[in-house]
Amino acid sequence: MVLSANLGFPRIGAKRELKKALESYWAKEISQDELFKVAAELRQLHWRLQKDAGIDHIPSNDFTFYDHVLDMAVTVGAVPERYGWNGQGIVDLDTFFAMARGNAKTGAMEMTKWFDTNYHYIVPEFHTGMKFRLSGEKALRHFEEAKKLGIMTRPVLLGPVSFLLLGKMKGGGTALSLLDSLLPVYEEILSKLAAAGTEWIQMDEPCFVLDQPHSSRDALKRAYERLTKVSPKLKLLVTTYFDELADNLEAVFNLPVAGVHIDLHRAPQQLDAALKAARKDQVISLGVLDGRNIWRANLSAVLPLIEKAIAAHGKDKIFVAPSCSLLHTPVDLDNEKSLDGELKSWLAFSRQKLAEVSALAKAAHGQKDKAVFEASDKAAASRKSSQRIHNPAVKSRAGKVAPDMLKRRHPFAQRELVQRQSLRLPLFPTTTIGSFPQTAEIRNARAEFKAGKMGEAQYKDFLKKEIALCVKFQEETDIDVFVHGEAERNDMVEYFGEQMDGYLFTKFGWVQSYGSRCVKPPIIFGDISRPKPMTVEWSVYAQSLTKKPMKGMLTGPVTILQWSFVRDDQPRSETAKQLALALRDEVLDLEKAGIKVIQIDEPAVREGLPLRKKNWQSYLRWSVDAFRLSAAGVKDETQIHTHMCYAEFNDIIAAVAELDADVISIETSRSQMELLEAFASFKYPNEIGPGVYDIHSPRVVPQAEMEMLLKKAVAVLRPEQVWVNPDCGLKTRKWEETKLCLKNMVGAAKALRQAFSAKEAGLRAAR
Ligand code: GLN
Ligand code: ZN
């Protein structure tokens, strides 16, 4: 019989119950027992919900108080010394939270993106000669907890090879060299689970959808040859997701394991190879539904894939599942009471996806539920033709984008001259990234306005007052290029989404970003257009208050795309192009309204990179083109800025240069300007503002420190190339430290200016 399976369920709760409990616990408002109670209730609710949806393989141990990678680190005792764990027994909850969030004595462990999702995991720390021991029993406890409720679950473990590959070796060496000392702990977990009555265990090895050297495949083989010997009763399912296995496919199917899960949503093309590679007695778990987007599946289109697998491999060795854990999808569409019926009929959240999985599994063994399939067909048909989705004018305009629309009128060298004349900026011009502190007052006013408690006129007046304060402060501080402060924006994507056609918003569409932090990505469901200017009014008002140039502030097409749930009925590149055209209009409207500097933020370009290197080029091509399409319509004298806030530039620097922004501001202070090396050896052509101070911390950075960083920058860049700005926007900071930091920043710029004009005078005198 074809079984239905799930790989993981969102833990945070349909109404973010876990978030609230965690934050109350951290604020010492509830006890550990109360936190445990909320967690146990959520688990129970979610297991029952999956059972009711008809899922045969229900995961356990997918729940965590923070992050499943951190869970694994704690389970095997990989606790860095600075957290003061005594190394005995079980790692306690507060040590676990200290690793995630830092404590009074030490900071949090590093966090990074989970593959190409918006979820962040805690990066395990390893060192040569490290000893592992079993120091967490969550997998066992949760299995038993579910069993007591009458639900047999499939415990999920992050597999040993991916666990090591996702970590970092401190002090050099390769993490895989630790495999032999790690495996005994995994063996211990597996044998305890076997003794408790577990049948299947899900071993996540997602790293094998990435480019891997031989050594990783060898390690995988070694690991699973040992782990499959732990107990004859246990069946291991190695799960992979987010992309194709490609050159790792043989190695994964050659493992002596009972089953392999593959992502057939992202990579349907790998089915044939999988059918060929699988042993006759090996289960293939087909990840047929998109586990990380919110679209309802077209069941009739998916079923043939399953039937093909059955024909080749037999009913008894096929599972049907979402492509990956549902961690990246909200919980339940039924909570969306204000979405209209048609829009709703196109969507599926976790609960709805599980019903789809179950319907597919049933249909695959001959019990097709006609009504379910008909409803799915109907939704697919209406999505294909709905006028709410398809806007012929937008499609035709996108179809006519010509290459010259991606090009500024003249090359940068020429633009630089006219811009210098028109903007009259000093050497080392100072600016900020856009947002100023979002005070409680601003948030309250926005909440009141949204709740209808504050009228529009009053809200606008309030915002104008805020803008005026920002302008006044920048005058006093003698900054060169101003911003209006972004007080009117809740979020850099939602703000634009709300003003464009083609977007819809949910009330409870939350997904976990990290720990208790959730995001509610807006949904791009249709062709994108801009009914009217989105930011012009604010920029023009702000400019009216000062003679200094005021930057118009926009979020770029790639970032808007990346931080939304996107359409699956057209390529991402097409959606990016539509967004770019809408932004292009906004850019031109800003220019027309007298704004001379326009910043188009693209902090998400790097995270959009495909997992496999071979796909990078095509992504970079269309994403660079989308940015250029949004920016290139302006005159030479209009200065286009962009901003990116991360430090790993080396591998995409050529693409960054191709954006051809006149000025780019980047994050550098935390890496002590290391990344400037990339810009130096590459000879970045345009102007750059390497962030001179970290905005993630309230620390007041002394002027001397910023001067030192600037000197490092000037050592590898031309002085005329260098701008002076913080690492990122200031919205999470308080005014107190912001004022002091920016004062020091302007001081640093002035000191450098002086040093350079003295040097120039000296040179002239010597001539
Ligand atoms: N302009 C935005 C701000 O200052 C940029 C934010 C970002 O890069 N994430 O807040
Ligand atoms: Zn930033």
PDB file of C-alpha atoms in Angstrom, residues 323-578:
ATOM      1  CA  SER A 323       8.860  17.887  -0.715  1.00  0.00           C
ATOM      2  CA  CYS A 324      10.342  18.944   2.634  1.00  0.00           C
ATOM      3  CA  SER A 325       9.340  19.697   6.191  1.00  0.00           C
ATOM      4  CA  LEU A 326       6.327  21.984   6.416  1.00  0.00           C
ATOM      5  CA  LEU A 327       8.341  24.209   8.725  1.00  0.00           C
ATOM      6  CA  HIS A 328       8.392  26.807   5.956  1.00  0.00           C
ATOM      7  CA  THR A 329       4.619  26.974   5.480  1.00  0.00           C
ATOM      8  CA  PRO A 330       2.010  28.487   7.816  1.00  0.00           C
ATOM      9  CA  VAL A 331      -0.222  26.135   9.785  1.00  0.00           C
ATOM     10  CA  ASP A 332      -3.827  26.398   8.751  1.00  0.00           C
ATOM     11  CA  LEU A 333      -5.584  28.242   5.953  1.00  0.00           C
ATOM     12  CA  ASP A 334      -8.904  27.840   7.755  1.00  0.00           C
ATOM     13  CA  ASN A 335      -7.870  30.609  10.127  1.00  0.00           C
ATOM     14  CA  GLU A 336      -7.918  33.115   7.272  1.00  0.00           C
ATOM     15  CA  LYS A 337     -11.435  34.368   7.679  1.00  0.00           C
ATOM     16  CA  SER A 338     -11.197  37.518   5.618  1.00  0.00           C
ATOM     17  CA  LEU A 339      -9.757  36.084   2.393  1.00  0.00           C
ATOM     18  CA  ASP A 340     -12.410  35.749  -0.261  1.00  0.00           C
ATOM     19  CA  GLY A 341     -13.366  32.317  -1.510  1.00  0.00           C
ATOM     20  CA  GLU A 342     -11.622  32.446  -4.862  1.00  0.00           C
ATOM     21  CA  LEU A 343      -8.259  33.580  -3.494  1.00  0.00           C
ATOM     22  CA  LYS A 344      -8.518  31.046  -0.727  1.00  0.00           C
ATOM     23  CA  SER A 345      -9.262  28.262  -3.162  1.00  0.00           C
ATOM     24  CA  TRP A 346      -5.784  28.702  -4.655  1.00  0.00           C
ATOM     25  CA  LEU A 347      -3.932  28.252  -1.376  1.00  0.00           C
ATOM     26  CA  ALA A 348      -2.938  25.432   0.945  1.00  0.00           C
ATOM     27  CA  PHE A 349      -1.121  25.752   4.272  1.00  0.00           C
ATOM     28  CA  SER A 350       0.338  22.850   6.229  1.00  0.00           C
ATOM     29  CA  ARG A 351      -2.926  21.307   7.255  1.00  0.00           C
ATOM     30  CA  GLN A 352      -4.357  21.538   3.755  1.00  0.00           C
ATOM     31  CA  LYS A 353      -1.175  20.103   2.261  1.00  0.00           C
ATOM     32  CA  LEU A 354      -1.415  17.064   4.474  1.00  0.00           C
ATOM     33  CA  ALA A 355      -4.970  16.490   3.285  1.00  0.00           C
ATOM     34  CA  GLU A 356      -3.607  16.648  -0.254  1.00  0.00           C
ATOM     35  CA  VAL A 357      -0.862  14.150   0.535  1.00  0.00           C
ATOM     36  CA  SER A 358      -3.392  11.802   1.983  1.00  0.00           C
ATOM     37  CA  ALA A 359      -5.765  12.200  -0.988  1.00  0.00           C
ATOM     38  CA  LEU A 360      -2.907  11.441  -3.367  1.00  0.00           C
ATOM     39  CA  ALA A 361      -1.831   8.364  -1.447  1.00  0.00           C
ATOM     40  CA  LYS A 362      -5.389   7.064  -1.430  1.00  0.00           C
ATOM     41  CA  ALA A 363      -5.855   7.766  -5.116  1.00  0.00           C
ATOM     42  CA  ALA A 364      -2.621   5.954  -5.812  1.00  0.00           C
ATOM     43  CA  HIS A 365      -4.045   2.757  -4.458  1.00  0.00           C
ATOM     44  CA  GLY A 366      -7.334   3.106  -6.165  1.00  0.00           C
ATOM     45  CA  GLN A 367      -9.460   5.040  -3.694  1.00  0.00           C
ATOM     46  CA  LYS A 368      -9.631   8.317  -5.491  1.00  0.00           C
ATOM     47  CA  ASP A 369     -11.866  10.812  -3.740  1.00  0.00           C
ATOM     48  CA  LYS A 370     -13.606  12.365  -6.699  1.00  0.00           C
ATOM     49  CA  ALA A 371     -14.842  15.442  -4.882  1.00  0.00           C
ATOM     50  CA  VAL A 372     -11.357  16.300  -3.641  1.00  0.00           C
ATOM     51  CA  PHE A 373      -9.863  15.942  -7.099  1.00  0.00           C
ATOM     52  CA  GLU A 374     -12.643  17.940  -8.695  1.00  0.00           C
ATOM     53  CA  ALA A 375     -12.170  20.791  -6.268  1.00  0.00           C
ATOM     54  CA  SER A 376      -8.468  20.736  -7.011  1.00  0.00           C
ATOM     55  CA  ASP A 377      -9.095  20.745 -10.779  1.00  0.00           C
ATOM     56  CA  LYS A 378     -11.461  23.646 -10.393  1.00  0.00           C
ATOM     57  CA  ALA A 379      -8.977  25.694  -8.408  1.00  0.00           C
ATOM     58  CA  ALA A 380      -6.237  24.962 -10.933  1.00  0.00           C
ATOM     59  CA  ALA A 381      -8.477  26.008 -13.807  1.00  0.00           C
ATOM     60  CA  SER A 382      -9.530  29.250 -12.192  1.00  0.00           C
ATOM     61  CA  ARG A 383      -5.941  30.115 -11.329  1.00  0.00           C
ATOM     62  CA  LYS A 384      -4.969  29.578 -14.917  1.00  0.00           C
ATOM     63  CA  SER A 385      -7.512  31.975 -16.304  1.00  0.00           C
ATOM     64  CA  SER A 386      -8.551  34.365 -13.559  1.00  0.00           C
ATOM     65  CA  GLN A 387      -8.456  38.015 -14.472  1.00  0.00           C
ATOM     66  CA  ARG A 388      -7.368  38.753 -10.946  1.00  0.00           C
ATOM     67  CA  ILE A 389      -4.126  36.963 -11.733  1.00  0.00           C
ATOM     68  CA  HIS A 390      -3.584  37.667 -15.378  1.00  0.00           C
ATOM     69  CA  ASN A 391      -3.235  41.259 -16.459  1.00  0.00           C
ATOM     70  CA  PRO A 392      -2.592  41.428 -20.216  1.00  0.00           C
ATOM     71  CA  ALA A 393      -1.166  44.948 -19.999  1.00  0.00           C
ATOM     72  CA  VAL A 394       1.483  43.862 -17.497  1.00  0.00           C
ATOM     73  CA  LYS A 395       2.364  40.760 -19.478  1.00  0.00           C
ATOM     74  CA  SER A 396       2.676  42.668 -22.707  1.00  0.00           C
ATOM     75  CA  ARG A 397       4.849  45.354 -21.147  1.00  0.00           C
ATOM     76  CA  ALA A 398       7.125  42.726 -19.624  1.00  0.00           C
ATOM     77  CA  GLY A 399       7.340  41.013 -22.983  1.00  0.00           C
ATOM     78  CA  LYS A 400       8.598  44.206 -24.573  1.00  0.00           C
ATOM     79  CA  VAL A 401      11.496  44.952 -22.259  1.00  0.00           C
ATOM     80  CA  ALA A 402      14.362  45.771 -24.599  1.00  0.00           C
ATOM     81  CA  PRO A 403      18.077  45.496 -23.774  1.00  0.00           C
ATOM     82  CA  ASP A 404      18.563  49.268 -23.779  1.00  0.00           C
ATOM     83  CA  MET A 405      16.097  49.559 -20.916  1.00  0.00           C
ATOM     84  CA  LEU A 406      18.662  47.791 -18.744  1.00  0.00           C
ATOM     85  CA  LYS A 407      21.364  50.339 -19.477  1.00  0.00           C
ATOM     86  CA  ARG A 408      21.997  53.792 -18.041  1.00  0.00           C
ATOM     87  CA  ARG A 409      22.510  56.445 -20.711  1.00  0.00           C
ATOM     88  CA  HIS A 410      26.245  56.741 -20.139  1.00  0.00           C
ATOM     89  CA  PRO A 411      28.926  54.724 -18.384  1.00  0.00           C
ATOM     90  CA  PHE A 412      29.682  55.393 -14.735  1.00  0.00           C
ATOM     91  CA  ALA A 413      32.815  57.449 -15.373  1.00  0.00           C
ATOM     92  CA  GLN A 414      30.722  60.023 -17.174  1.00  0.00           C
ATOM     93  CA  ARG A 415      27.836  59.909 -14.740  1.00  0.00           C
ATOM     94  CA  GLU A 416      30.188  60.412 -11.849  1.00  0.00           C
ATOM     95  CA  LEU A 417      31.278  63.785 -13.212  1.00  0.00           C
ATOM     96  CA  VAL A 418      27.784  65.162 -13.727  1.00  0.00           C
ATOM     97  CA  GLN A 419      26.621  63.839 -10.397  1.00  0.00           C
ATOM     98  CA  ARG A 420      29.513  65.492  -8.636  1.00  0.00           C
ATOM     99  CA  GLN A 421      28.604  68.788 -10.219  1.00  0.00           C
ATOM    100  CA  SER A 422      24.957  68.518  -9.456  1.00  0.00           C
ATOM    101  CA  LEU A 423      25.207  67.167  -5.914  1.00  0.00           C
ATOM    102  CA  ARG A 424      28.298  69.100  -4.798  1.00  0.00           C
ATOM    103  CA  LEU A 425      29.315  66.537  -2.227  1.00  0.00           C
ATOM    104  CA  PRO A 426      32.570  66.671  -0.246  1.00  0.00           C
ATOM    105  CA  LEU A 427      35.161  63.932  -0.348  1.00  0.00           C
ATOM    106  CA  PHE A 428      34.025  60.996   1.858  1.00  0.00           C
ATOM    107  CA  PRO A 429      30.337  61.946   1.758  1.00  0.00           C
ATOM    108  CA  THR A 430      28.288  60.764   4.716  1.00  0.00           C
ATOM    109  CA  THR A 431      24.859  59.151   4.584  1.00  0.00           C
ATOM    110  CA  THR A 432      22.736  56.543   6.373  1.00  0.00           C
ATOM    111  CA  ILE A 433      21.019  53.453   5.023  1.00  0.00           C
ATOM    112  CA  GLY A 434      17.439  54.631   5.327  1.00  0.00           C
ATOM    113  CA  SER A 435      15.590  53.892   8.522  1.00  0.00           C
ATOM    114  CA  PHE A 436      15.938  55.841  11.739  1.00  0.00           C
ATOM    115  CA  PRO A 437      14.905  54.373  15.097  1.00  0.00           C
ATOM    116  CA  GLN A 438      11.390  52.950  15.058  1.00  0.00           C
ATOM    117  CA  THR A 439      10.289  54.182  18.442  1.00  0.00           C
ATOM    118  CA  ALA A 440       7.402  52.801  20.482  1.00  0.00           C
ATOM    119  CA  GLU A 441       5.565  55.976  19.541  1.00  0.00           C
ATOM    120  CA  ILE A 442       5.897  55.217  15.842  1.00  0.00           C
ATOM    121  CA  ARG A 443       4.774  51.645  16.275  1.00  0.00           C
ATOM    122  CA  ASN A 444       1.804  52.700  18.381  1.00  0.00           C
ATOM    123  CA  ALA A 445       0.696  55.310  15.885  1.00  0.00           C
ATOM    124  CA  ARG A 446       0.878  52.764  13.071  1.00  0.00           C
ATOM    125  CA  ALA A 447      -1.064  50.200  15.085  1.00  0.00           C
ATOM    126  CA  GLU A 448      -3.731  52.767  15.919  1.00  0.00           C
ATOM    127  CA  PHE A 449      -3.974  53.851  12.318  1.00  0.00           C
ATOM    128  CA  LYS A 450      -4.289  50.261  11.123  1.00  0.00           C
ATOM    129  CA  ALA A 451      -6.932  49.532  13.715  1.00  0.00           C
ATOM    130  CA  GLY A 452      -8.906  52.538  12.541  1.00  0.00           C
ATOM    131  CA  LYS A 453      -8.402  54.334  15.830  1.00  0.00           C
ATOM    132  CA  MET A 454      -6.341  57.114  14.265  1.00  0.00           C
ATOM    133  CA  GLY A 455      -7.573  58.958  11.197  1.00  0.00           C
ATOM    134  CA  GLU A 456      -5.501  59.212   8.035  1.00  0.00           C
ATOM    135  CA  ALA A 457      -4.927  62.946   8.324  1.00  0.00           C
ATOM    136  CA  GLN A 458      -3.757  62.628  11.887  1.00  0.00           C
ATOM    137  CA  TYR A 459      -1.459  59.727  11.022  1.00  0.00           C
ATOM    138  CA  LYS A 460       0.049  61.661   8.149  1.00  0.00           C
ATOM    139  CA  ASP A 461       0.674  64.628  10.372  1.00  0.00           C
ATOM    140  CA  PHE A 462       2.336  62.362  12.852  1.00  0.00           C
ATOM    141  CA  LEU A 463       4.622  60.929  10.164  1.00  0.00           C
ATOM    142  CA  LYS A 464       5.495  64.372   8.885  1.00  0.00           C
ATOM    143  CA  LYS A 465       6.529  65.354  12.354  1.00  0.00           C
ATOM    144  CA  GLU A 466       8.755  62.294  12.544  1.00  0.00           C
ATOM    145  CA  ILE A 467      10.313  63.085   9.175  1.00  0.00           C
ATOM    146  CA  ALA A 468      10.953  66.664  10.271  1.00  0.00           C
ATOM    147  CA  LEU A 469      12.729  65.387  13.382  1.00  0.00           C
ATOM    148  CA  CYS A 470      14.974  63.175  11.269  1.00  0.00           C
ATOM    149  CA  VAL A 471      15.771  66.023   8.919  1.00  0.00           C
ATOM    150  CA  LYS A 472      16.565  68.370  11.772  1.00  0.00           C
ATOM    151  CA  PHE A 473      18.836  65.833  13.377  1.00  0.00           C
ATOM    152  CA  GLN A 474      20.698  65.252  10.111  1.00  0.00           C
ATOM    153  CA  GLU A 475      21.126  69.014   9.651  1.00  0.00           C
ATOM    154  CA  GLU A 476      22.540  69.331  13.136  1.00  0.00           C
ATOM    155  CA  THR A 477      24.852  66.399  12.627  1.00  0.00           C
ATOM    156  CA  ASP A 478      25.995  67.760   9.265  1.00  0.00           C
ATOM    157  CA  ILE A 479      25.311  64.621   7.274  1.00  0.00           C
ATOM    158  CA  ASP A 480      25.689  65.088   3.507  1.00  0.00           C
ATOM    159  CA  VAL A 481      22.978  62.955   1.921  1.00  0.00           C
ATOM    160  CA  PHE A 482      19.778  62.719   3.929  1.00  0.00           C
ATOM    161  CA  VAL A 483      17.093  60.086   4.389  1.00  0.00           C
ATOM    162  CA  HIS A 484      13.540  60.600   5.598  1.00  0.00           C
ATOM    163  CA  GLY A 485      13.757  57.824   8.170  1.00  0.00           C
ATOM    164  CA  GLU A 486      11.140  55.323   6.908  1.00  0.00           C
ATOM    165  CA  ALA A 487       8.785  55.883   9.838  1.00  0.00           C
ATOM    166  CA  GLU A 488       5.846  55.088   7.574  1.00  0.00           C
ATOM    167  CA  ARG A 489       7.120  51.572   6.872  1.00  0.00           C
ATOM    168  CA  ASN A 490       6.372  48.504   8.904  1.00  0.00           C
ATOM    169  CA  ASP A 491       8.541  46.307   6.806  1.00  0.00           C
ATOM    170  CA  MET A 492      10.584  46.898   3.682  1.00  0.00           C
ATOM    171  CA  VAL A 493       8.633  44.381   1.589  1.00  0.00           C
ATOM    172  CA  GLU A 494       5.142  44.530   3.019  1.00  0.00           C
ATOM    173  CA  TYR A 495       5.076  48.291   2.634  1.00  0.00           C
ATOM    174  CA  PHE A 496       5.490  47.990  -1.123  1.00  0.00           C
ATOM    175  CA  GLY A 497       3.398  44.837  -1.427  1.00  0.00           C
ATOM    176  CA  GLU A 498       0.456  46.620   0.132  1.00  0.00           C
ATOM    177  CA  GLN A 499       0.587  49.256  -2.571  1.00  0.00           C
ATOM    178  CA  MET A 500       0.882  46.987  -5.581  1.00  0.00           C
ATOM    179  CA  ASP A 501      -1.739  44.935  -7.369  1.00  0.00           C
ATOM    180  CA  GLY A 502      -1.032  41.235  -7.511  1.00  0.00           C
ATOM    181  CA  TYR A 503      -0.342  40.886  -3.804  1.00  0.00           C
ATOM    182  CA  LEU A 504      -2.409  39.364  -1.038  1.00  0.00           C
ATOM    183  CA  PHE A 505      -1.926  39.345   2.704  1.00  0.00           C
ATOM    184  CA  THR A 506      -2.808  36.829   5.341  1.00  0.00           C
ATOM    185  CA  LYS A 507      -3.604  37.249   8.978  1.00  0.00           C
ATOM    186  CA  PHE A 508      -1.896  34.181  10.348  1.00  0.00           C
ATOM    187  CA  GLY A 509       0.492  33.241   7.567  1.00  0.00           C
ATOM    188  CA  TRP A 510       3.428  33.105   9.971  1.00  0.00           C
ATOM    189  CA  VAL A 511       6.577  31.117   9.387  1.00  0.00           C
ATOM    190  CA  GLN A 512       9.497  30.762  11.725  1.00  0.00           C
ATOM    191  CA  SER A 513      12.567  32.761  10.804  1.00  0.00           C
ATOM    192  CA  TYR A 514      14.658  31.920  13.846  1.00  0.00           C
ATOM    193  CA  GLY A 515      13.865  31.056  17.443  1.00  0.00           C
ATOM    194  CA  SER A 516      10.726  32.896  18.398  1.00  0.00           C
ATOM    195  CA  ARG A 517      10.992  35.260  15.467  1.00  0.00           C
ATOM    196  CA  CYS A 518       8.397  34.761  12.755  1.00  0.00           C
ATOM    197  CA  VAL A 519       7.744  36.497   9.472  1.00  0.00           C
ATOM    198  CA  LYS A 520       4.509  36.782   7.552  1.00  0.00           C
ATOM    199  CA  PRO A 521       5.599  36.963   3.922  1.00  0.00           C
ATOM    200  CA  PRO A 522       3.070  38.621   1.647  1.00  0.00           C
ATOM    201  CA  ILE A 523       1.868  36.489  -1.245  1.00  0.00           C
ATOM    202  CA  ILE A 524       2.431  37.440  -4.866  1.00  0.00           C
ATOM    203  CA  PHE A 525      -0.496  35.784  -6.555  1.00  0.00           C
ATOM    204  CA  GLY A 526      -0.892  37.735  -9.752  1.00  0.00           C
ATOM    205  CA  ASP A 527       0.707  40.013 -12.302  1.00  0.00           C
ATOM    206  CA  ILE A 528       2.292  42.946 -10.505  1.00  0.00           C
ATOM    207  CA  SER A 529       1.412  46.526 -11.198  1.00  0.00           C
ATOM    208  CA  ARG A 530       1.580  49.826  -9.382  1.00  0.00           C
ATOM    209  CA  PRO A 531      -1.706  51.727  -9.397  1.00  0.00           C
ATOM    210  CA  LYS A 532      -0.053  54.926  -8.170  1.00  0.00           C
ATOM    211  CA  PRO A 533       3.216  56.298  -6.750  1.00  0.00           C
ATOM    212  CA  MET A 534       4.148  54.622  -3.498  1.00  0.00           C
ATOM    213  CA  THR A 535       6.807  56.760  -1.859  1.00  0.00           C
ATOM    214  CA  VAL A 536       6.916  60.042  -3.745  1.00  0.00           C
ATOM    215  CA  GLU A 537       4.769  61.998  -1.338  1.00  0.00           C
ATOM    216  CA  TRP A 538       7.057  61.279   1.609  1.00  0.00           C
ATOM    217  CA  SER A 539      10.300  61.866  -0.237  1.00  0.00           C
ATOM    218  CA  VAL A 540       9.078  65.128  -1.675  1.00  0.00           C
ATOM    219  CA  TYR A 541       7.924  66.308   1.717  1.00  0.00           C
ATOM    220  CA  ALA A 542      11.247  65.386   3.269  1.00  0.00           C
ATOM    221  CA  GLN A 543      13.161  67.122   0.471  1.00  0.00           C
ATOM    222  CA  SER A 544      11.103  70.260   0.999  1.00  0.00           C
ATOM    223  CA  LEU A 545      12.570  70.574   4.486  1.00  0.00           C
ATOM    224  CA  THR A 546      16.218  70.746   3.438  1.00  0.00           C
ATOM    225  CA  LYS A 547      18.686  71.901   0.831  1.00  0.00           C
ATOM    226  CA  LYS A 548      20.746  68.752   1.230  1.00  0.00           C
ATOM    227  CA  PRO A 549      19.959  65.940  -1.221  1.00  0.00           C
ATOM    228  CA  MET A 550      17.239  63.636   0.137  1.00  0.00           C
ATOM    229  CA  LYS A 551      17.473  59.983  -0.875  1.00  0.00           C
ATOM    230  CA  GLY A 552      14.355  58.325  -2.249  1.00  0.00           C
ATOM    231  CA  MET A 553      14.166  54.883  -0.647  1.00  0.00           C
ATOM    232  CA  LEU A 554      12.932  51.770  -2.415  1.00  0.00           C
ATOM    233  CA  THR A 555      13.195  48.048  -1.923  1.00  0.00           C
ATOM    234  CA  GLY A 556      14.583  46.311  -4.985  1.00  0.00           C
ATOM    235  CA  PRO A 557      12.806  43.732  -7.133  1.00  0.00           C
ATOM    236  CA  VAL A 558      14.959  40.782  -6.101  1.00  0.00           C
ATOM    237  CA  THR A 559      14.512  41.462  -2.412  1.00  0.00           C
ATOM    238  CA  ILE A 560      10.770  41.915  -2.746  1.00  0.00           C
ATOM    239  CA  LEU A 561      10.638  38.634  -4.629  1.00  0.00           C
ATOM    240  CA  GLN A 562      12.856  36.813  -2.188  1.00  0.00           C
ATOM    241  CA  TRP A 563      10.928  37.847   0.907  1.00  0.00           C
ATOM    242  CA  SER A 564       7.485  37.076  -0.466  1.00  0.00           C
ATOM    243  CA  PHE A 565       5.712  33.809  -1.168  1.00  0.00           C
ATOM    244  CA  VAL A 566       6.037  33.758  -4.922  1.00  0.00           C
ATOM    245  CA  ARG A 567       3.952  32.455  -7.769  1.00  0.00           C
ATOM    246  CA  ASP A 568       4.652  28.961  -8.955  1.00  0.00           C
ATOM    247  CA  ASP A 569       2.815  29.401 -12.242  1.00  0.00           C
ATOM    248  CA  GLN A 570       5.565  31.428 -13.873  1.00  0.00           C
ATOM    249  CA  PRO A 571       9.357  31.536 -13.428  1.00  0.00           C
ATOM    250  CA  ARG A 572      10.686  33.725 -10.611  1.00  0.00           C
ATOM    251  CA  SER A 573      12.576  35.697 -13.214  1.00  0.00           C
ATOM    252  CA  GLU A 574       9.288  36.758 -14.791  1.00  0.00           C
ATOM    253  CA  THR A 575       7.849  37.920 -11.482  1.00  0.00           C
ATOM    254  CA  ALA A 576      11.080  39.798 -10.792  1.00  0.00           C
ATOM    255  CA  LYS A 577      10.723  41.550 -14.123  1.00  0.00           C
ATOM    256  CA  GLN A 578       7.180  42.669 -13.311  1.00  0.00           C
TER     257      GLN A 578
END
